[in-house]
Amino acid sequence: MPYGYFQLVRFLALIGFGFLAYQANQQGKQTEMIIYGALALLFQPFFKIALGRELWNVVDVIVGIGLLISIFTKPKKTLS
């Protein structure tokens, strides 16, 4: 893939994870906010974090699986 594609994906990931961190903060979910904020910083396109191709592949798979799990799991209801 061309380099521009990866830059676009990183920029969209920054926006998406930033939005998810904001939503988690609004809902009072501190742990999720920290995770999404860290992912936004990890995937941001401005200051590259050099992990190597193999490690980036592992990170991408783990993040992808984590996102799929977070989509399909229901939030726990609290007694209020």
mmCIF file of C-alpha atoms in Angstrom, residues 30-74:
data_model
loop_
_atom_site.group_PDB
_atom_site.id
_atom_site.type_symbol
_atom_site.label_atom_id
_atom_site.label_comp_id
_atom_site.label_asym_id
_atom_site.label_seq_id
_atom_site.Cartn_x
_atom_site.Cartn_y
_atom_site.Cartn_z
ATOM 1 C CA GLN A 30 -11.495 6.135 33.628
ATOM 2 C CA THR A 31 -9.797 2.870 32.645
ATOM 3 C CA GLU A 32 -11.301 2.904 29.150
ATOM 4 C CA MET A 33 -10.458 6.590 28.772
ATOM 5 C CA ILE A 34 -6.796 5.908 29.567
ATOM 6 C CA ILE A 35 -6.667 2.932 27.174
ATOM 7 C CA TYR A 36 -8.263 4.857 24.295
ATOM 8 C CA GLY A 37 -6.097 7.904 25.005
ATOM 9 C CA ALA A 38 -2.952 5.754 24.937
ATOM 10 C CA LEU A 39 -4.071 4.165 21.657
ATOM 11 C CA ALA A 40 -4.718 7.624 20.191
ATOM 12 C CA LEU A 41 -1.151 8.612 21.092
ATOM 13 C CA LEU A 42 0.265 5.338 19.793
ATOM 14 C CA PHE A 43 -1.435 5.615 16.400
ATOM 15 C CA GLN A 44 -1.086 9.389 15.884
ATOM 16 C CA PRO A 45 0.615 10.335 12.590
ATOM 17 C CA PHE A 46 2.668 13.336 13.725
ATOM 18 C CA PHE A 47 5.444 11.764 15.829
ATOM 19 C CA LYS A 48 6.104 8.243 14.668
ATOM 20 C CA ILE A 49 6.750 5.506 17.190
ATOM 21 C CA ALA A 50 9.157 3.017 15.642
ATOM 22 C CA LEU A 51 8.220 -0.474 16.785
ATOM 23 C CA GLY A 52 9.308 -2.459 13.752
ATOM 24 C CA ARG A 53 7.048 -4.199 11.277
ATOM 25 C CA GLU A 54 6.599 -7.427 13.249
ATOM 26 C CA LEU A 55 5.717 -5.674 16.508
ATOM 27 C CA TRP A 56 3.325 -3.301 14.740
ATOM 28 C CA ASN A 57 1.558 -6.336 13.234
ATOM 29 C CA VAL A 58 1.134 -7.817 16.715
ATOM 30 C CA VAL A 59 -0.119 -4.479 18.099
ATOM 31 C CA ASP A 60 -2.590 -4.105 15.219
ATOM 32 C CA VAL A 61 -4.010 -7.596 15.785
ATOM 33 C CA ILE A 62 -4.324 -7.114 19.547
ATOM 34 C CA VAL A 63 -6.012 -3.722 19.146
ATOM 35 C CA GLY A 64 -8.345 -5.110 16.476
ATOM 36 C CA ILE A 65 -9.372 -8.032 18.681
ATOM 37 C CA GLY A 66 -9.841 -5.682 21.632
ATOM 38 C CA LEU A 67 -12.070 -3.389 19.580
ATOM 39 C CA LEU A 68 -14.175 -6.326 18.369
ATOM 40 C CA ILE A 69 -14.580 -7.585 21.921
ATOM 41 C CA SER A 70 -15.587 -4.118 23.126
ATOM 42 C CA ILE A 71 -18.227 -3.910 20.392
ATOM 43 C CA PHE A 72 -19.825 -7.258 21.165
ATOM 44 C CA THR A 73 -19.747 -7.206 24.970
ATOM 45 C CA LYS A 74 -22.617 -5.611 26.824
#
